PDB file of C-alpha atoms in Angstrom:
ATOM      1  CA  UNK A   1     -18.791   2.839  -5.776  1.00 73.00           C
ATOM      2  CA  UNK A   2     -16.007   0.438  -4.293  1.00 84.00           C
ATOM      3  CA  UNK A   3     -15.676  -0.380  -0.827  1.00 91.00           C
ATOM      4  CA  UNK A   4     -13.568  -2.276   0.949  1.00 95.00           C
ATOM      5  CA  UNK A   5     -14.584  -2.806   4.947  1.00 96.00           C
ATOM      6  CA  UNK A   6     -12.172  -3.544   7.406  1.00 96.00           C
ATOM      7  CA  UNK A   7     -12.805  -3.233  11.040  1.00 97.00           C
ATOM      8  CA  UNK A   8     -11.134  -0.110  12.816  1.00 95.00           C
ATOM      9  CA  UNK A   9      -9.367  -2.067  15.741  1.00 97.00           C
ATOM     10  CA  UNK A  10      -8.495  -4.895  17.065  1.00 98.00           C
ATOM     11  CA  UNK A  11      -6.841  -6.425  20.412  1.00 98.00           C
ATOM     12  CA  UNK A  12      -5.580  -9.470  21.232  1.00 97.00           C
ATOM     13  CA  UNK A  13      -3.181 -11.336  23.908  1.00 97.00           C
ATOM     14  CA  UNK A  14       0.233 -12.702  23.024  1.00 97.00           C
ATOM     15  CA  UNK A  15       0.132 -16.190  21.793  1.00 97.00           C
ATOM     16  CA  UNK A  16      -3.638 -16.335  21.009  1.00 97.00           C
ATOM     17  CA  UNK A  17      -5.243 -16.251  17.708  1.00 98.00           C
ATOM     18  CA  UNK A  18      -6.315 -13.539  15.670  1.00 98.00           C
ATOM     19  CA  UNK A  19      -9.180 -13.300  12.634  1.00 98.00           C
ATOM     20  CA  UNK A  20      -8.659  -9.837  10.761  1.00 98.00           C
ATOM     21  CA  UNK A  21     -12.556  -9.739   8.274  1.00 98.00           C
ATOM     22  CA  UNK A  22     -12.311  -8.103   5.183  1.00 98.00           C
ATOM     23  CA  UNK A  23     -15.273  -7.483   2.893  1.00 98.00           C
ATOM     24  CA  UNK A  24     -15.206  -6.131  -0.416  1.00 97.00           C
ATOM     25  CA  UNK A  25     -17.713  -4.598  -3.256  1.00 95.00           C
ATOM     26  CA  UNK A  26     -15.820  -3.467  -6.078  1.00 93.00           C
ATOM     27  CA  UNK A  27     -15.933  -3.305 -10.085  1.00 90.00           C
ATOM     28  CA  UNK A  28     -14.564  -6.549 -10.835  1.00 92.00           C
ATOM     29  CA  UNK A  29     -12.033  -8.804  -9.409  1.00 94.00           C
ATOM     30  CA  UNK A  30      -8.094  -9.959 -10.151  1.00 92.00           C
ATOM     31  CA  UNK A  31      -7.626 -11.104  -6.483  1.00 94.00           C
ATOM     32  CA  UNK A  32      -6.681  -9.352  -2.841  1.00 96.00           C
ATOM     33  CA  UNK A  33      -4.060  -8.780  -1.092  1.00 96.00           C
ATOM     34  CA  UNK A  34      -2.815  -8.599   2.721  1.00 97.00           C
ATOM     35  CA  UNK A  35      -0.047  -6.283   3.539  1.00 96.00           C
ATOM     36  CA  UNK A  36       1.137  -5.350   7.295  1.00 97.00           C
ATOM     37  CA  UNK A  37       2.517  -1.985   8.074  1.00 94.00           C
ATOM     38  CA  UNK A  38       4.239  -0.718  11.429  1.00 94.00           C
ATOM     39  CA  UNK A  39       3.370   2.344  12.733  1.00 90.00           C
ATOM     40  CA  UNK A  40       5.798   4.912  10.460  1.00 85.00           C
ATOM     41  CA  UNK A  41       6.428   2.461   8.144  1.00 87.00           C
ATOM     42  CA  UNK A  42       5.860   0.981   4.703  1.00 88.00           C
ATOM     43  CA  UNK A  43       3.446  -1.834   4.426  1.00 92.00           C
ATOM     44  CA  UNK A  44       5.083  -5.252   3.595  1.00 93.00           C
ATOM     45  CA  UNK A  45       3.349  -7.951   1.659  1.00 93.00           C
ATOM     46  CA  UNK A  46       1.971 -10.741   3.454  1.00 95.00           C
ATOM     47  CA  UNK A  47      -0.490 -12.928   1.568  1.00 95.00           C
ATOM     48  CA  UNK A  48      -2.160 -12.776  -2.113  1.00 93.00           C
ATOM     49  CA  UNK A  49      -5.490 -14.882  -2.773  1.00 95.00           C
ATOM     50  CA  UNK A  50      -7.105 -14.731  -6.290  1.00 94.00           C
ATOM     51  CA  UNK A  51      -8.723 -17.985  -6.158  1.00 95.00           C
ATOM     52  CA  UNK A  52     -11.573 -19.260  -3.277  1.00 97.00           C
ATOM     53  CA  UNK A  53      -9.895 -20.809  -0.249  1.00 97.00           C
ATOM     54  CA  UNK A  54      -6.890 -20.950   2.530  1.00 97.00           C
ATOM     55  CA  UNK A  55      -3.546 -19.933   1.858  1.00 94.00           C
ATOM     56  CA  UNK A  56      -0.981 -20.869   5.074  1.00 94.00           C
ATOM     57  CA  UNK A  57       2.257 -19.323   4.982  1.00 91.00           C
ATOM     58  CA  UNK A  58       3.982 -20.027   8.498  1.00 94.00           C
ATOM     59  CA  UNK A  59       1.812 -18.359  11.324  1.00 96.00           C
ATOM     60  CA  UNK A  60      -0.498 -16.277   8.674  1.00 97.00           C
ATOM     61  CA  UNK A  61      -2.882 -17.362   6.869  1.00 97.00           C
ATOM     62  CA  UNK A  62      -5.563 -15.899   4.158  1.00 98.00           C
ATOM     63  CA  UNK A  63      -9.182 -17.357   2.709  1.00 98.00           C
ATOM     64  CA  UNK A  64     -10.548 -16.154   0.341  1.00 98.00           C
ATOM     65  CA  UNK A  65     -14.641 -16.518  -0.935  1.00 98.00           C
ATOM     66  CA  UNK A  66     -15.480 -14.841  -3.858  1.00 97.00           C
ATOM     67  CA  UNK A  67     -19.077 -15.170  -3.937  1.00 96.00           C
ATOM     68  CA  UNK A  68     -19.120 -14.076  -0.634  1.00 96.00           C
ATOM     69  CA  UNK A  69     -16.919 -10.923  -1.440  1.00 97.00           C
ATOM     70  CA  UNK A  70     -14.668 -11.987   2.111  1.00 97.00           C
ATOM     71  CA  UNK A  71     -11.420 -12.387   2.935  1.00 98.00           C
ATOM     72  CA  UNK A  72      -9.785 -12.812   6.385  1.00 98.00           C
ATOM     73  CA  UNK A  73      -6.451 -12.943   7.517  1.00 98.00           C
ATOM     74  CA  UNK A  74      -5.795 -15.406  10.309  1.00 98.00           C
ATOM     75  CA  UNK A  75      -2.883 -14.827  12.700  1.00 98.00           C
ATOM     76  CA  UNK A  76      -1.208 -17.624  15.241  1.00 97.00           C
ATOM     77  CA  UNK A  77       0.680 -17.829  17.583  1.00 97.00           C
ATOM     78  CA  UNK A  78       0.325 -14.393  18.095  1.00 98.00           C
ATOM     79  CA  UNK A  79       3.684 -12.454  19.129  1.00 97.00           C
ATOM     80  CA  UNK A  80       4.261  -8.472  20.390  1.00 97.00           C
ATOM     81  CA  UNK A  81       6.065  -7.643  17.228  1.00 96.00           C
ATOM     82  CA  UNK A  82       2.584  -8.713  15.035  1.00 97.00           C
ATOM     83  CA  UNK A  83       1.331  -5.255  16.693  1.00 97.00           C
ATOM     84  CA  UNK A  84       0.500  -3.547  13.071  1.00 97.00           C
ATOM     85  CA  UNK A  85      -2.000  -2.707  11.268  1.00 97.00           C
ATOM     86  CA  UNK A  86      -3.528  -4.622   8.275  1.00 98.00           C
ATOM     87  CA  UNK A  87      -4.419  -3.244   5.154  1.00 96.00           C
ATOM     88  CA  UNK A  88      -6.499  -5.219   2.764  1.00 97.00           C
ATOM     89  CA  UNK A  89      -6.289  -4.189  -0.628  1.00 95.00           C
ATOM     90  CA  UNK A  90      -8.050  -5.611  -3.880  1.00 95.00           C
ATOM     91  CA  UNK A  91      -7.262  -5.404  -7.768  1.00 91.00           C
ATOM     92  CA  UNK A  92     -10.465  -4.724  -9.811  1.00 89.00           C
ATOM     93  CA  UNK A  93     -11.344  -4.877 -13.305  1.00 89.00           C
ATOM     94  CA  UNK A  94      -9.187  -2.886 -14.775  1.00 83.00           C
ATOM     95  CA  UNK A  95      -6.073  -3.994 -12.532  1.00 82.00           C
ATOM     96  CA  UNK A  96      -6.009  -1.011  -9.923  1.00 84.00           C
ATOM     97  CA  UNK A  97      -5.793  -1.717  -6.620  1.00 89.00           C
ATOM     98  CA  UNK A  98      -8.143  -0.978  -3.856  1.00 91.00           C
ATOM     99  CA  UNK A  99      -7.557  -0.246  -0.512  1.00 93.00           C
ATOM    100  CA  UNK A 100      -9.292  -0.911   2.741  1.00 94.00           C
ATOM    101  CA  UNK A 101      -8.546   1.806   5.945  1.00 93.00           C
ATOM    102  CA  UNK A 102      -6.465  -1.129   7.522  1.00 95.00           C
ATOM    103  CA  UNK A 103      -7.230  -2.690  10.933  1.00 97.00           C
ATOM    104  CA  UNK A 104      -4.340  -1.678  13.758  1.00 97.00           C
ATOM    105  CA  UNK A 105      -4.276  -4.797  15.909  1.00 98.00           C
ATOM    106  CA  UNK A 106      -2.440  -4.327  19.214  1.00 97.00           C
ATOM    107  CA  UNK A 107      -1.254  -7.147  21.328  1.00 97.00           C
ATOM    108  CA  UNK A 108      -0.855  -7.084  24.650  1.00 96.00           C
ATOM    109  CA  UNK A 109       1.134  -9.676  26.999  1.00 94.00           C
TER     110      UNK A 109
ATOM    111  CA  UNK B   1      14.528  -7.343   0.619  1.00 56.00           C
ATOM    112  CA  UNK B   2      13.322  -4.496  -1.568  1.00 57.00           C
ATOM    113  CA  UNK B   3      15.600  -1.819  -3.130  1.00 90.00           C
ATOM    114  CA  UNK B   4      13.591   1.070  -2.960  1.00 94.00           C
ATOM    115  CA  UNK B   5      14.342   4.626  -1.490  1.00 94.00           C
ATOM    116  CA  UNK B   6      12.779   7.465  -1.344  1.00 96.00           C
ATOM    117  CA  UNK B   7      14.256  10.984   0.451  1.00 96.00           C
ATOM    118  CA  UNK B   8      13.528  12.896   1.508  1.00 96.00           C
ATOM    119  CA  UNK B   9      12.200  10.854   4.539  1.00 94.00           C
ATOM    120  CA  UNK B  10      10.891  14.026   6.558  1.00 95.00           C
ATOM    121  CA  UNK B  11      10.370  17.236   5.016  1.00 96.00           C
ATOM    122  CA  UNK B  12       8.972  20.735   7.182  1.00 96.00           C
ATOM    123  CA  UNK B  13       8.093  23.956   4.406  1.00 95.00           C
ATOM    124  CA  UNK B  14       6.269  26.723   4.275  1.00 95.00           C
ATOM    125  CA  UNK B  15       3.633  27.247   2.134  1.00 96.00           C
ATOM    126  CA  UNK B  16       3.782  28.171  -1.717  1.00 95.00           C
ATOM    127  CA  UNK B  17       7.081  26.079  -1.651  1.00 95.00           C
ATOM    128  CA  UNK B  18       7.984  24.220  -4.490  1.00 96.00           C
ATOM    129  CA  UNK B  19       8.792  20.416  -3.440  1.00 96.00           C
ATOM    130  CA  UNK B  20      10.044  17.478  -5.359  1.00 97.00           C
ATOM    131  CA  UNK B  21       9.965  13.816  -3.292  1.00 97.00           C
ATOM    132  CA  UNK B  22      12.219  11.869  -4.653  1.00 98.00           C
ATOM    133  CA  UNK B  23      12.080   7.436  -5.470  1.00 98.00           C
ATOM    134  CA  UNK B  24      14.372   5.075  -6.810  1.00 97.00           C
ATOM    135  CA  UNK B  25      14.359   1.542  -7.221  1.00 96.00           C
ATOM    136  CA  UNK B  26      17.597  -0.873  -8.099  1.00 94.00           C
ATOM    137  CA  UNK B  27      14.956  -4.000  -9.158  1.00 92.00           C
ATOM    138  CA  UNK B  28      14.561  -2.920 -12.925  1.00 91.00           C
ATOM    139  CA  UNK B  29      10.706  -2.941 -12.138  1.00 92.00           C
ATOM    140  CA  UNK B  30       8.472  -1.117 -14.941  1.00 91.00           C
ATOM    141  CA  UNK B  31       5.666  -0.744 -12.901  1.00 92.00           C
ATOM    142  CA  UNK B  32       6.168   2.496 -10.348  1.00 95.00           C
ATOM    143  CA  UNK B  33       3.528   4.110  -8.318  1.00 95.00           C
ATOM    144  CA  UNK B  34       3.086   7.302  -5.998  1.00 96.00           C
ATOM    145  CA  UNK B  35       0.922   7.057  -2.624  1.00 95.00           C
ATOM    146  CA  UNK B  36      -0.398   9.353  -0.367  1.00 95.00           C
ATOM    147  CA  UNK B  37      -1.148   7.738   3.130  1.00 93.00           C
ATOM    148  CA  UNK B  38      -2.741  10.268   6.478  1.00 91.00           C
ATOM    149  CA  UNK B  39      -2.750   8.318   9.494  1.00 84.00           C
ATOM    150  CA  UNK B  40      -5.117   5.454  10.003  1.00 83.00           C
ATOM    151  CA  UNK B  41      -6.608   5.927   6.234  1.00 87.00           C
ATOM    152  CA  UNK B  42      -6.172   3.959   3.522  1.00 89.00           C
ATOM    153  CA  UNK B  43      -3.899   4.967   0.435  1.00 92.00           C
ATOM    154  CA  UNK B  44      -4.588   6.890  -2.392  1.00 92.00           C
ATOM    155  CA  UNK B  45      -3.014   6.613  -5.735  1.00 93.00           C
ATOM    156  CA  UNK B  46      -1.830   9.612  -6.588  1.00 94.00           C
ATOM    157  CA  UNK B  47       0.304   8.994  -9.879  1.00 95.00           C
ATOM    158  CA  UNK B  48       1.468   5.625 -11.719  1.00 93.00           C
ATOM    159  CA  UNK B  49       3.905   4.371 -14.568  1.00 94.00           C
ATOM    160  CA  UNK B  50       4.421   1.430 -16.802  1.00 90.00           C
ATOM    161  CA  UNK B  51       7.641   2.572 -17.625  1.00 92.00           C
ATOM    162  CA  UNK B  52       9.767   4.819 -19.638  1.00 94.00           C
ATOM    163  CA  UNK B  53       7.643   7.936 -20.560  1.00 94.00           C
ATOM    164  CA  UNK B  54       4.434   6.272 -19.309  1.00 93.00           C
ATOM    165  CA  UNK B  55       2.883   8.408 -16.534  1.00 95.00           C
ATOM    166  CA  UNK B  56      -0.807   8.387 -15.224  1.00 92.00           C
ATOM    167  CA  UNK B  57      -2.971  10.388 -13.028  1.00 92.00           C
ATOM    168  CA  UNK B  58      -4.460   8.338  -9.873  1.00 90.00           C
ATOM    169  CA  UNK B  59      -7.330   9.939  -7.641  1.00 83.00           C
ATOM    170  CA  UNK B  60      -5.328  12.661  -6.190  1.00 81.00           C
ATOM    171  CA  UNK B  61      -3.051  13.810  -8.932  1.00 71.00           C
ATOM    172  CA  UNK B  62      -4.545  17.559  -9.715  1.00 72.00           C
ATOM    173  CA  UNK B  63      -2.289  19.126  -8.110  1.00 85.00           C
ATOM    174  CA  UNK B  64       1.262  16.839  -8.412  1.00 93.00           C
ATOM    175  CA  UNK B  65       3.339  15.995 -11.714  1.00 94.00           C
ATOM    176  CA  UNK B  66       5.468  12.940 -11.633  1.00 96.00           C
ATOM    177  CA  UNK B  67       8.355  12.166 -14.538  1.00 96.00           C
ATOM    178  CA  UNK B  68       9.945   8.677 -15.751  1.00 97.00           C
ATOM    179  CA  UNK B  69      12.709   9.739 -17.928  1.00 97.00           C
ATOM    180  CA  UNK B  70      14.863   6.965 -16.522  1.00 96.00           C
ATOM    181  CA  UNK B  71      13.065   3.009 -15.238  1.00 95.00           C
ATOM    182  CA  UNK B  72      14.734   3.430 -12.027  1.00 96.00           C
ATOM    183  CA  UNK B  73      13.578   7.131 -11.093  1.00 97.00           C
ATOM    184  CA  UNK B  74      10.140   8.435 -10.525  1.00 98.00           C
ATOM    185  CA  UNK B  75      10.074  11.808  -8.781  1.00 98.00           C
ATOM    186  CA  UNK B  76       6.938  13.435  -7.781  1.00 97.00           C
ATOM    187  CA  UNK B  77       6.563  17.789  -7.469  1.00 97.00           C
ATOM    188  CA  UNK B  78       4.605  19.620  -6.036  1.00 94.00           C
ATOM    189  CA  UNK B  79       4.325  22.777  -7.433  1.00 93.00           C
ATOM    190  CA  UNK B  80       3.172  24.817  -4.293  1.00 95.00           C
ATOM    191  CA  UNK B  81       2.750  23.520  -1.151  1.00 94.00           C
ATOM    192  CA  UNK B  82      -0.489  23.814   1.199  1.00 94.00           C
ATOM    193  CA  UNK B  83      -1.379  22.335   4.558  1.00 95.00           C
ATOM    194  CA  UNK B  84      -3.724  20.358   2.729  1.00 93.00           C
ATOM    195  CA  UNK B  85      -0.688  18.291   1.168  1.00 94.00           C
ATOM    196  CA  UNK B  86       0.555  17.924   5.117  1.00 95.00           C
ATOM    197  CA  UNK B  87       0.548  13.668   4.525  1.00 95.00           C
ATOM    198  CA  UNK B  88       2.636  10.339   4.029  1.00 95.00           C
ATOM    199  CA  UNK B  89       3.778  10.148   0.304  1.00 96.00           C
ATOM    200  CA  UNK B  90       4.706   6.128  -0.232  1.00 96.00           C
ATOM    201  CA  UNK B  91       6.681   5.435  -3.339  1.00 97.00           C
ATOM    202  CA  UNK B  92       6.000   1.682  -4.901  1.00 96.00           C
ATOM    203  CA  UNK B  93       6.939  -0.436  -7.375  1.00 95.00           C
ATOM    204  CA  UNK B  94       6.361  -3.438  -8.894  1.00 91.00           C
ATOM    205  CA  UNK B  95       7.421  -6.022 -11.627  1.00 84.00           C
ATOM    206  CA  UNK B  96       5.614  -5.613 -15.329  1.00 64.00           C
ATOM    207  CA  UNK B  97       4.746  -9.294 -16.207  1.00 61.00           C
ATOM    208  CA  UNK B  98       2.328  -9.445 -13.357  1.00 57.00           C
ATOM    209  CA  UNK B  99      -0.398  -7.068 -13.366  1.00 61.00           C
ATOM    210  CA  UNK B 100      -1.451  -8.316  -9.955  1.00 65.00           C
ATOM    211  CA  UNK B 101       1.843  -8.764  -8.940  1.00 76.00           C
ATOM    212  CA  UNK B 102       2.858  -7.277  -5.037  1.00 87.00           C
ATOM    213  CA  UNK B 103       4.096  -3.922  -4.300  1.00 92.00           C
ATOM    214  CA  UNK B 104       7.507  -2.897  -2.997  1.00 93.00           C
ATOM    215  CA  UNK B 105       7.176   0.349  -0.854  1.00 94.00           C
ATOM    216  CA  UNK B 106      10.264   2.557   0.267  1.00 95.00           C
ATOM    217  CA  UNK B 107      10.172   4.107   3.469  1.00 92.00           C
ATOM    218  CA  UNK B 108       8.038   7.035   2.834  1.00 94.00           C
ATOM    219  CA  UNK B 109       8.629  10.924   2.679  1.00 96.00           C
ATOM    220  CA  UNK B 110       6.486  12.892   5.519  1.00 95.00           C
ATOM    221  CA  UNK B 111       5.681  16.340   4.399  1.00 96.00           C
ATOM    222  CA  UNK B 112       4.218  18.862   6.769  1.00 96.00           C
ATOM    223  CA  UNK B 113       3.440  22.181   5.079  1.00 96.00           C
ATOM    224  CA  UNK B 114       3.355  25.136   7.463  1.00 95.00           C
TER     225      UNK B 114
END
């Protein structure tokens, strides 16, 4: 079957840095996806990787290594609002997506 | 920003109830999508569409229809309500010429089925 594994939890202090793993066996692969959601809300897109290495987009950042079936998402800088959880999600073989449980990072000061 | 909405944005019925959810998007997107979301999971696809008259079923969609008579207007019913269907329903979207292109979600509809 397809799996995408995300760890449950994470905690880190304002300011500091943050490395969210995701690792992935599915049928096929058209690239991943990071998306942040607040608690009661609708995720937001962050990042989208489809070919092997880092993507930087301001204080986030995404890798990618296919062979490895990993991703992670890397967070800087870290502030109170980043408090969210992570959902990584991946498009397989016939374009659906996949989606990981998420990972709720809290931050505290 | 994204121009999606979906109401009704909390929802409390008994059971046997008939419920529709309603989502529509002002971005002329073909691609539409219906999630269902419990707390701390991850989402299941519950019905897509390419567009116009296009509808398919996702993992959960035995017991849901969905409609696109119009591009900007995908509703999803449920024909009788259960506890079971107590959940987060997330309505998506997303532009045609990009099969892996990103997904815009509206705010969600929380159903709780007495």
């Amino acid at each position: 079957g397809q799996n995408i594994d995300q760890p449950t939890e994470m905690t880190a202090t304002e300011g500091a840095i943050v490395q969210i793993n995701c690792t992935y066996q599915t049928s096929g692969f058209n690239g991943l996806f990071w998306y942040q959601q607040h608690a009661g809300e609708a995720p937001t897109f962050l990042s989208y990787n489809v070919l092997d290495g880092l993507e930087e987009k301001g204080r986030f950042s995404s890798f990618l290594s296919r062979s490895k079936g990993y991703s992670y998402l890397l967070l800087k800088e870290l502030q109170m609002k980043d408090s969210a959880s992570y959902l990584c999600a991946v498009v397989d073989s016939n374009y659906q997506l996949i989606w990981g449980a998420g990972t709720k990072l809290i931050i505290k000061p | 920003e994204a121009d999606i909405y979906q109401t009704p944005r909390y929802l409390v019925i008994g059971t046997g109830k008939k419920i529709t959810l309603e989502c529509s998007q002002t971005m002329g997107h073909d691609k539409m999508y219906w999630y269902q979301q419990d707390p701390g999971m991850e989402l299941h696809l519950i019905h897509y569409s390419y567009g116009v008259n296009s509808t398919e079923k996702g993992d959960l969609s035995s017991e849901s229809t969905v409609s696109r008579i119009r591009t900007e207007h995908f509703p999803l019913t449920l024909e009788s309500a259960r506890p079971s269907h107590t959940s987060q329903y997330l309505c998506a979207s997303s532009p045609h010429d990009r099969d892996t292109g990103e997904l815009f979600f509206g705010e969600g509809s929380r159903l709780t089925v007495l």
